[in-house]
């Protein structure tokens, strides 16, 4: 049996008692349904990449992050041009009604650098968190702040009133509609979280700028047809345990039937430990990971660990694009295993 088919079959089989169905093929839910698609990102040297497409019953389309793009302008590849735009156009989608940039990392905002000039976008939302001590950063980190900041400023000037900044817990994006509720649940309303010092299991390259951006990245919670879809954001496992989990537990918002895993699904053992008291408990999860060797290993590890927990588990670099919708009390998940992008650093 093909390895990809085996993993998918195992995930579907453990989920059968909780009324979850899975299939491969084109991700085309009924027009009247809400659907969330996690696109399979391509890599730009380092970042794992993330782009989630939210298709509403009304036909409106929103993006949460835009995948990889190059801050230095040295590479021709861009997930907005090469992945997101073809995917949207293949489904007859010509306008992005709204777009969230969760934080200033190139594997999350990069596609916007192309999309902003080639696609009609209704409104752009950004929490605009910037870690302190910007002047001490290396060249790459400075670019990861300055490039999206300049792109957002330019787009905002060209589209007055359409750039919404400083979003945080409880803010209304205006995306909710009949049968679908969309909530911003992170970063905290009270202000950004503080750095965790002496972090175990993280390398020196994961500096304050990096993990504070991740720890304060935007997260969304969507409720549709009685199911909760939780895009947890790029927050890393120790920040989930220290900050996000207790904060959302107190507010009764720690849970989701379907999770887009935090920090791309990396460190699954540590993250899984924080899910035990989720309500609702996760029925299915997806890791958003590109195709570099370490990412392939991380995807296999995430699928294995969550499947062993009895959770249907997917990784974009194993299963391709992953689409989930809810209908009649079931989560319906479709994967596009044929849409697997080979790493090409051009």
mmCIF file of N, CA and C in Angstrom, residues 139-256:
data_model
loop_
_atom_site.group_PDB
_atom_site.id
_atom_site.type_symbol
_atom_site.label_atom_id
_atom_site.label_comp_id
_atom_site.label_asym_id
_atom_site.label_seq_id
_atom_site.Cartn_x
_atom_site.Cartn_y
_atom_site.Cartn_z
ATOM 1 N N UNK A 139 20.407 40.911 10.048
ATOM 2 C CA UNK A 139 19.857 41.494 8.816
ATOM 3 C C UNK A 139 18.550 40.799 8.414
ATOM 4 N N UNK A 140 18.517 39.477 8.535
ATOM 5 C CA UNK A 140 17.319 38.734 8.135
ATOM 6 C C UNK A 140 16.114 39.144 8.972
ATOM 7 N N UNK A 141 16.289 39.253 10.278
ATOM 8 C CA UNK A 141 15.174 39.609 11.147
ATOM 9 C C UNK A 141 14.677 41.025 10.864
ATOM 10 N N UNK A 142 15.603 41.931 10.603
ATOM 11 C CA UNK A 142 15.205 43.301 10.271
ATOM 12 C C UNK A 142 14.382 43.322 8.991
ATOM 13 N N UNK A 143 14.823 42.569 7.989
ATOM 14 C CA UNK A 143 14.073 42.503 6.726
ATOM 15 C C UNK A 143 12.685 41.912 6.946
ATOM 16 N N UNK A 144 12.592 40.890 7.813
ATOM 17 C CA UNK A 144 11.293 40.263 8.060
ATOM 18 C C UNK A 144 10.319 41.228 8.721
ATOM 19 N N UNK A 145 10.811 42.283 9.316
ATOM 20 C CA UNK A 145 9.912 43.322 9.818
ATOM 21 C C UNK A 145 9.692 44.417 8.783
ATOM 22 N N UNK A 146 10.777 44.925 8.203
ATOM 23 C CA UNK A 146 10.672 46.102 7.338
ATOM 24 C C UNK A 146 9.940 45.823 6.038
ATOM 25 N N UNK A 147 10.159 44.646 5.456
ATOM 26 C CA UNK A 147 9.531 44.347 4.162
ATOM 27 C C UNK A 147 8.007 44.279 4.263
ATOM 28 N N UNK A 148 7.420 43.486 5.181
ATOM 29 C CA UNK A 148 5.956 43.494 5.269
ATOM 30 C C UNK A 148 5.402 44.830 5.740
ATOM 31 N N UNK A 149 6.138 45.524 6.634
ATOM 32 C CA UNK A 149 5.665 46.813 7.122
ATOM 33 C C UNK A 149 5.539 47.804 5.973
ATOM 34 N N UNK A 150 6.547 47.841 5.101
ATOM 35 C CA UNK A 150 6.498 48.741 3.947
ATOM 36 C C UNK A 150 5.400 48.330 2.975
ATOM 37 N N UNK A 151 5.256 47.003 2.752
ATOM 38 C CA UNK A 151 4.220 46.513 1.836
ATOM 39 C C UNK A 151 2.832 46.871 2.352
ATOM 40 N N UNK A 152 2.615 46.717 3.640
ATOM 41 C CA UNK A 152 1.317 47.062 4.233
ATOM 42 C C UNK A 152 1.066 48.563 4.160
ATOM 43 N N UNK A 153 2.080 49.363 4.448
ATOM 44 C CA UNK A 153 1.918 50.813 4.370
ATOM 45 C C UNK A 153 1.559 51.249 2.950
ATOM 46 N N UNK A 154 2.267 50.704 1.961
ATOM 47 C CA UNK A 154 2.000 51.062 0.562
ATOM 48 C C UNK A 154 0.590 50.648 0.158
ATOM 49 N N UNK A 155 0.196 49.430 0.550
ATOM 50 C CA UNK A 155 -1.143 48.951 0.187
ATOM 51 C C UNK A 155 -2.212 49.789 0.880
ATOM 52 N N UNK A 156 -1.970 50.129 2.142
ATOM 53 C CA UNK A 156 -2.935 50.936 2.879
ATOM 54 C C UNK A 156 -3.132 52.307 2.266
ATOM 55 N N UNK A 157 -2.058 52.920 1.787
ATOM 56 C CA UNK A 157 -2.167 54.232 1.143
ATOM 57 C C UNK A 157 -2.950 54.133 -0.166
ATOM 58 N N UNK A 158 -2.757 53.023 -0.877
ATOM 59 C CA UNK A 158 -3.461 52.836 -2.148
ATOM 60 C C UNK A 158 -4.914 52.429 -1.947
ATOM 61 N N UNK A 159 -5.254 51.944 -0.745
ATOM 62 C CA UNK A 159 -6.612 51.481 -0.450
ATOM 63 C C UNK A 159 -7.055 52.079 0.887
ATOM 64 N N UNK A 160 -7.363 53.368 0.901
ATOM 65 C CA UNK A 160 -7.691 54.052 2.163
ATOM 66 C C UNK A 160 -8.843 53.361 2.905
ATOM 67 N N UNK A 161 -8.629 53.175 4.219
ATOM 68 C CA UNK A 161 -9.660 52.590 5.056
ATOM 69 C C UNK A 161 -9.741 51.084 5.009
ATOM 70 N N UNK A 162 -8.886 50.449 4.223
ATOM 71 C CA UNK A 162 -8.963 48.992 4.043
ATOM 72 C C UNK A 162 -7.898 48.223 4.824
ATOM 73 N N UNK A 163 -6.955 48.921 5.438
ATOM 74 C CA UNK A 163 -5.943 48.277 6.264
ATOM 75 C C UNK A 163 -6.339 48.454 7.724
ATOM 76 N N UNK A 164 -6.559 47.326 8.414
ATOM 77 C CA UNK A 164 -6.992 47.350 9.815
ATOM 78 C C UNK A 164 -5.866 46.771 10.659
ATOM 79 N N UNK A 165 -5.311 47.597 11.549
ATOM 80 C CA UNK A 165 -4.132 47.200 12.312
ATOM 81 C C UNK A 165 -4.466 46.954 13.780
ATOM 82 N N UNK A 166 -3.503 46.344 14.455
ATOM 83 C CA UNK A 166 -3.555 46.155 15.911
ATOM 84 C C UNK A 166 -4.737 45.294 16.361
ATOM 85 N N UNK A 167 -5.105 44.281 15.568
ATOM 86 C CA UNK A 167 -6.212 43.407 15.968
ATOM 87 C C UNK A 167 -5.763 42.502 17.108
ATOM 88 N N UNK A 168 -6.691 42.200 17.994
ATOM 89 C CA UNK A 168 -6.398 41.367 19.156
ATOM 90 C C UNK A 168 -7.673 40.668 19.613
ATOM 91 N N UNK A 169 -7.581 39.915 20.698
ATOM 92 C CA UNK A 169 -8.701 39.136 21.205
ATOM 93 C C UNK A 169 -9.977 39.976 21.252
ATOM 94 N N UNK A 170 -11.051 39.402 20.697
ATOM 95 C CA UNK A 170 -12.361 40.028 20.769
ATOM 96 C C UNK A 170 -12.683 40.988 19.653
ATOM 97 N N UNK A 171 -11.700 41.356 18.827
ATOM 98 C CA UNK A 171 -11.980 42.272 17.723
ATOM 99 C C UNK A 171 -12.807 41.584 16.650
ATOM 100 N N UNK A 172 -13.656 42.351 16.005
ATOM 101 C CA UNK A 172 -14.572 41.824 14.985
ATOM 102 C C UNK A 172 -14.011 42.111 13.600
ATOM 103 N N UNK A 173 -13.695 41.063 12.866
ATOM 104 C CA UNK A 173 -13.190 41.221 11.496
ATOM 105 C C UNK A 173 -14.302 41.530 10.508
ATOM 106 N N UNK A 174 -15.546 41.308 10.923
ATOM 107 C CA UNK A 174 -16.652 41.468 9.994
ATOM 108 C C UNK A 174 -16.819 40.283 9.065
ATOM 109 N N UNK A 175 -16.243 39.131 9.444
ATOM 110 C CA UNK A 175 -16.302 37.945 8.593
ATOM 111 C C UNK A 175 -17.477 37.029 8.942
ATOM 112 N N UNK A 176 -18.047 37.191 10.113
ATOM 113 C CA UNK A 176 -19.152 36.316 10.517
ATOM 114 C C UNK A 176 -20.376 36.565 9.635
ATOM 115 N N UNK A 177 -21.140 35.523 9.438
ATOM 116 C CA UNK A 177 -22.386 35.630 8.687
ATOM 117 C C UNK A 177 -23.337 34.564 9.216
ATOM 118 N N UNK A 178 -24.508 34.495 8.685
ATOM 119 C CA UNK A 178 -25.497 33.546 9.186
ATOM 120 C C UNK A 178 -24.927 32.121 9.169
ATOM 121 N N UNK A 179 -24.910 31.499 10.339
ATOM 122 C CA UNK A 179 -24.425 30.123 10.449
ATOM 123 C C UNK A 179 -22.943 29.978 10.674
ATOM 124 N N UNK A 180 -22.188 31.076 10.604
ATOM 125 C CA UNK A 180 -20.738 31.010 10.769
ATOM 126 C C UNK A 180 -20.273 32.177 11.645
ATOM 127 N N UNK A 181 -19.546 31.852 12.707
ATOM 128 C CA UNK A 181 -18.980 32.867 13.597
ATOM 129 C C UNK A 181 -17.459 32.812 13.512
ATOM 130 N N UNK A 182 -16.833 33.966 13.297
ATOM 131 C CA UNK A 182 -15.378 34.049 13.210
ATOM 132 C C UNK A 182 -14.880 34.979 14.319
ATOM 133 N N UNK A 183 -14.043 34.433 15.214
ATOM 134 C CA UNK A 183 -13.563 35.193 16.360
ATOM 135 C C UNK A 183 -12.038 35.299 16.350
ATOM 136 N N UNK A 184 -11.527 36.474 16.675
ATOM 137 C CA UNK A 184 -10.097 36.632 16.950
ATOM 138 C C UNK A 184 -9.880 36.265 18.417
ATOM 139 N N UNK A 185 -9.034 35.265 18.671
ATOM 140 C CA UNK A 185 -8.832 34.811 20.049
ATOM 141 C C UNK A 185 -7.389 34.985 20.543
ATOM 142 N N UNK A 186 -6.527 35.518 19.708
ATOM 143 C CA UNK A 186 -5.137 35.784 20.103
ATOM 144 C C UNK A 186 -4.562 36.792 19.155
ATOM 145 N N UNK A 187 -3.713 37.719 19.590
ATOM 146 C CA UNK A 187 -3.082 37.841 20.899
ATOM 147 C C UNK A 187 -4.024 38.404 21.963
ATOM 148 N N UNK A 188 -3.597 38.373 23.226
ATOM 149 C CA UNK A 188 -4.480 38.803 24.308
ATOM 150 C C UNK A 188 -4.881 40.267 24.201
ATOM 151 N N UNK A 189 -6.052 40.568 24.648
ATOM 152 C CA UNK A 189 -6.552 41.939 24.620
ATOM 153 C C UNK A 189 -5.719 42.837 25.531
ATOM 154 N N UNK A 190 -5.194 42.273 26.611
ATOM 155 C CA UNK A 190 -4.477 43.060 27.611
ATOM 156 C C UNK A 190 -3.090 43.506 27.151
ATOM 157 N N UNK A 191 -2.589 42.928 26.064
ATOM 158 C CA UNK A 191 -1.270 43.294 25.569
ATOM 159 C C UNK A 191 -0.441 42.069 25.249
ATOM 160 N N UNK A 192 0.697 42.260 24.597
ATOM 161 C CA UNK A 192 1.521 41.117 24.176
ATOM 162 C C UNK A 192 2.081 40.342 25.345
ATOM 163 N N UNK A 193 2.309 39.042 25.107
ATOM 164 C CA UNK A 193 2.910 38.204 26.142
ATOM 165 C C UNK A 193 4.407 38.487 26.216
ATOM 166 N N UNK A 194 4.993 38.175 27.358
ATOM 167 C CA UNK A 194 6.404 38.435 27.594
ATOM 168 C C UNK A 194 7.246 37.228 27.188
ATOM 169 N N UNK A 195 8.540 37.451 26.958
ATOM 170 C CA UNK A 195 9.384 36.327 26.518
ATOM 171 C C UNK A 195 9.551 35.274 27.606
ATOM 172 N N UNK A 196 9.614 34.034 27.182
ATOM 173 C CA UNK A 196 9.967 32.930 28.068
ATOM 174 C C UNK A 196 11.481 32.746 27.981
ATOM 175 N N UNK A 197 12.143 32.806 29.104
ATOM 176 C CA UNK A 197 13.603 32.687 29.130
ATOM 177 C C UNK A 197 14.023 31.242 29.378
ATOM 178 N N UNK A 198 15.266 30.944 29.018
ATOM 179 C CA UNK A 198 15.859 29.618 29.270
ATOM 180 C C UNK A 198 14.958 28.500 28.754
ATOM 181 N N UNK A 199 14.582 28.611 27.493
ATOM 182 C CA UNK A 199 13.649 27.676 26.886
ATOM 183 C C UNK A 199 14.359 26.354 26.583
ATOM 184 N N UNK A 200 13.802 25.264 27.059
ATOM 185 C CA UNK A 200 14.396 23.954 26.852
ATOM 186 C C UNK A 200 13.982 23.387 25.493
ATOM 187 N N UNK A 201 14.975 22.832 24.784
ATOM 188 C CA UNK A 201 14.678 22.179 23.521
ATOM 189 C C UNK A 201 14.633 23.106 22.325
ATOM 190 N N UNK A 202 15.021 24.373 22.499
ATOM 191 C CA UNK A 202 15.027 25.324 21.392
ATOM 192 C C UNK A 202 16.450 25.810 21.158
ATOM 193 N N UNK A 203 16.819 26.019 19.903
ATOM 194 C CA UNK A 203 18.174 26.409 19.555
ATOM 195 C C UNK A 203 18.381 27.904 19.765
ATOM 196 N N UNK A 204 19.645 28.302 19.764
ATOM 197 C CA UNK A 204 19.992 29.712 19.960
ATOM 198 C C UNK A 204 19.454 30.586 18.826
ATOM 199 N N UNK A 205 19.284 30.010 17.638
ATOM 200 C CA UNK A 205 18.770 30.788 16.502
ATOM 201 C C UNK A 205 17.312 31.190 16.701
ATOM 202 N N UNK A 206 16.628 30.506 17.603
ATOM 203 C CA UNK A 206 15.236 30.863 17.921
ATOM 204 C C UNK A 206 15.287 31.992 18.958
ATOM 205 N N UNK A 207 15.661 33.190 18.476
ATOM 206 C CA UNK A 207 15.898 34.325 19.362
ATOM 207 C C UNK A 207 14.586 34.979 19.814
ATOM 208 N N UNK A 208 14.716 36.007 20.647
ATOM 209 C CA UNK A 208 13.523 36.685 21.169
ATOM 210 C C UNK A 208 12.625 37.193 20.054
ATOM 211 N N UNK A 209 13.213 37.778 19.037
ATOM 212 C CA UNK A 209 12.409 38.315 17.938
ATOM 213 C C UNK A 209 11.557 37.213 17.318
ATOM 214 N N UNK A 210 12.156 36.045 17.133
ATOM 215 C CA UNK A 210 11.456 34.939 16.500
ATOM 216 C C UNK A 210 10.336 34.405 17.389
ATOM 217 N N UNK A 211 10.652 34.032 18.628
ATOM 218 C CA UNK A 211 9.615 33.371 19.421
ATOM 219 C C UNK A 211 8.594 34.345 20.002
ATOM 220 N N UNK A 212 8.944 35.633 20.124
ATOM 221 C CA UNK A 212 7.933 36.614 20.536
ATOM 222 C C UNK A 212 6.955 36.909 19.408
ATOM 223 N N UNK A 213 7.453 36.979 18.176
ATOM 224 C CA UNK A 213 6.538 37.135 17.034
ATOM 225 C C UNK A 213 5.573 35.958 16.971
ATOM 226 N N UNK A 214 6.104 34.747 17.120
ATOM 227 C CA UNK A 214 5.245 33.563 17.102
ATOM 228 C C UNK A 214 4.270 33.582 18.280
ATOM 229 N N UNK A 215 4.776 33.905 19.461
ATOM 230 C CA UNK A 215 3.944 33.868 20.658
ATOM 231 C C UNK A 215 2.807 34.870 20.654
ATOM 232 N N UNK A 216 2.964 35.942 19.865
ATOM 233 C CA UNK A 216 1.928 36.966 19.767
ATOM 234 C C UNK A 216 1.240 36.980 18.401
ATOM 235 N N UNK A 217 1.348 35.880 17.667
ATOM 236 C CA UNK A 217 0.706 35.811 16.352
ATOM 237 C C UNK A 217 -0.809 35.636 16.492
ATOM 238 N N UNK A 218 -1.520 36.073 15.484
ATOM 239 C CA UNK A 218 -2.982 36.028 15.510
ATOM 240 C C UNK A 218 -3.490 34.592 15.419
ATOM 241 N N UNK A 219 -4.583 34.305 16.130
ATOM 242 C CA UNK A 219 -5.275 33.019 16.039
ATOM 243 C C UNK A 219 -6.765 33.282 15.867
ATOM 244 N N UNK A 220 -7.425 32.404 15.103
ATOM 245 C CA UNK A 220 -8.859 32.524 14.837
ATOM 246 C C UNK A 220 -9.596 31.278 15.310
ATOM 247 N N UNK A 221 -10.824 31.488 15.758
ATOM 248 C CA UNK A 221 -11.721 30.392 16.146
ATOM 249 C C UNK A 221 -13.015 30.572 15.364
ATOM 250 N N UNK A 222 -13.361 29.577 14.552
ATOM 251 C CA UNK A 222 -14.533 29.648 13.682
ATOM 252 C C UNK A 222 -15.536 28.583 14.103
ATOM 253 N N UNK A 223 -16.788 28.956 14.236
ATOM 254 C CA UNK A 223 -17.843 27.996 14.546
ATOM 255 C C UNK A 223 -18.811 27.949 13.373
ATOM 256 N N UNK A 224 -19.036 26.747 12.853
ATOM 257 C CA UNK A 224 -19.930 26.574 11.703
ATOM 258 C C UNK A 224 -20.601 25.211 11.800
ATOM 259 N N UNK A 225 -21.909 25.175 11.586
ATOM 260 C CA UNK A 225 -22.667 23.924 11.634
ATOM 261 C C UNK A 225 -22.390 23.127 12.909
ATOM 262 N N UNK A 226 -22.263 23.849 14.009
ATOM 263 C CA UNK A 226 -22.071 23.196 15.298
ATOM 264 C C UNK A 226 -20.674 22.684 15.562
ATOM 265 N N UNK A 227 -19.724 22.954 14.668
ATOM 266 C CA UNK A 227 -18.340 22.504 14.835
ATOM 267 C C UNK A 227 -17.413 23.702 14.975
ATOM 268 N N UNK A 228 -16.319 23.483 15.705
ATOM 269 C CA UNK A 228 -15.348 24.541 15.947
ATOM 270 C C UNK A 228 -14.067 24.249 15.175
ATOM 271 N N UNK A 229 -13.640 25.236 14.391
ATOM 272 C CA UNK A 229 -12.403 25.157 13.618
ATOM 273 C C UNK A 229 -11.434 26.176 14.237
ATOM 274 N N UNK A 230 -10.308 25.710 14.725
ATOM 275 C CA UNK A 230 -9.388 26.552 15.478
ATOM 276 C C UNK A 230 -8.068 26.656 14.715
ATOM 277 N N UNK A 231 -7.786 27.843 14.170
ATOM 278 C CA UNK A 231 -6.491 28.113 13.542
ATOM 279 C C UNK A 231 -5.616 28.697 14.640
ATOM 280 N N UNK A 232 -4.773 27.858 15.226
ATOM 281 C CA UNK A 232 -4.099 28.217 16.467
ATOM 282 C C UNK A 232 -2.978 29.217 16.241
ATOM 283 N N UNK A 233 -2.488 29.333 15.012
ATOM 284 C CA UNK A 233 -1.433 30.295 14.735
ATOM 285 C C UNK A 233 -0.053 29.686 14.885
ATOM 286 N N UNK A 234 0.970 30.531 14.849
ATOM 287 C CA UNK A 234 2.350 30.051 14.851
ATOM 288 C C UNK A 234 2.947 30.013 16.254
ATOM 289 N N UNK A 235 2.109 30.093 17.270
ATOM 290 C CA UNK A 235 2.583 30.098 18.651
ATOM 291 C C UNK A 235 3.240 28.758 18.981
ATOM 292 N N UNK A 236 4.415 28.813 19.597
ATOM 293 C CA UNK A 236 5.172 27.593 19.883
ATOM 294 C C UNK A 236 4.685 26.929 21.159
ATOM 295 N N UNK A 237 5.045 25.646 21.321
ATOM 296 C CA UNK A 237 4.441 24.802 22.355
ATOM 297 C C UNK A 237 4.582 25.365 23.759
ATOM 298 N N UNK A 238 5.750 25.931 24.087
ATOM 299 C CA UNK A 238 5.916 26.450 25.446
ATOM 300 C C UNK A 238 5.076 27.701 25.683
ATOM 301 N N UNK A 239 4.874 28.505 24.637
ATOM 302 C CA UNK A 239 4.004 29.681 24.764
ATOM 303 C C UNK A 239 2.531 29.271 24.830
ATOM 304 N N UNK A 240 2.169 28.192 24.146
ATOM 305 C CA UNK A 240 0.814 27.653 24.284
ATOM 306 C C UNK A 240 0.561 27.277 25.741
ATOM 307 N N UNK A 241 1.499 26.528 26.322
ATOM 308 C CA UNK A 241 1.321 26.050 27.697
ATOM 309 C C UNK A 241 1.339 27.190 28.708
ATOM 310 N N UNK A 242 2.236 28.138 28.512
ATOM 311 C CA UNK A 242 2.406 29.219 29.489
ATOM 312 C C UNK A 242 1.315 30.288 29.386
ATOM 313 N N UNK A 243 0.881 30.594 28.174
ATOM 314 C CA UNK A 243 0.022 31.757 27.981
ATOM 315 C C UNK A 243 -1.341 31.441 27.344
ATOM 316 N N UNK A 244 -1.321 30.851 26.136
ATOM 317 C CA UNK A 244 -2.573 30.722 25.390
ATOM 318 C C UNK A 244 -3.578 29.798 26.073
ATOM 319 N N UNK A 245 -3.134 28.606 26.453
ATOM 320 C CA UNK A 245 -4.059 27.642 27.044
ATOM 321 C C UNK A 245 -4.753 28.196 28.286
ATOM 322 N N UNK A 246 -4.021 28.704 29.301
ATOM 323 C CA UNK A 246 -4.731 29.216 30.480
ATOM 324 C C UNK A 246 -5.626 30.408 30.180
ATOM 325 N N UNK A 247 -5.203 31.246 29.262
ATOM 326 C CA UNK A 247 -5.995 32.435 28.911
ATOM 327 C C UNK A 247 -7.332 32.036 28.294
ATOM 328 N N UNK A 248 -7.284 31.126 27.317
ATOM 329 C CA UNK A 248 -8.508 30.729 26.633
ATOM 330 C C UNK A 248 -9.355 29.767 27.461
ATOM 331 N N UNK A 249 -8.709 28.988 28.337
ATOM 332 C CA UNK A 249 -9.473 28.142 29.256
ATOM 333 C C UNK A 249 -10.393 28.987 30.123
ATOM 334 N N UNK A 250 -9.885 30.085 30.656
ATOM 335 C CA UNK A 250 -10.681 30.957 31.516
ATOM 336 C C UNK A 250 -11.873 31.545 30.768
ATOM 337 N N UNK A 251 -11.729 31.711 29.476
ATOM 338 C CA UNK A 251 -12.784 32.314 28.675
ATOM 339 C C UNK A 251 -13.686 31.275 28.009
ATOM 340 N N UNK A 252 -13.425 29.985 28.290
ATOM 341 C CA UNK A 252 -14.230 28.923 27.716
ATOM 342 C C UNK A 252 -14.044 28.745 26.221
ATOM 343 N N UNK A 253 -12.867 29.115 25.724
ATOM 344 C CA UNK A 253 -12.613 29.074 24.286
ATOM 345 C C UNK A 253 -11.451 28.160 23.913
ATOM 346 N N UNK A 254 -11.019 27.334 24.864
ATOM 347 C CA UNK A 254 -9.894 26.448 24.578
ATOM 348 C C UNK A 254 -10.429 25.123 24.051
ATOM 349 N N UNK A 255 -10.506 25.012 22.741
ATOM 350 C CA UNK A 255 -10.983 23.776 22.152
ATOM 351 C C UNK A 255 -11.301 23.938 20.688
ATOM 352 N N UNK A 256 -11.464 22.811 19.998
ATOM 353 C CA UNK A 256 -11.825 22.839 18.591
ATOM 354 C C UNK A 256 -11.964 21.434 18.054
#
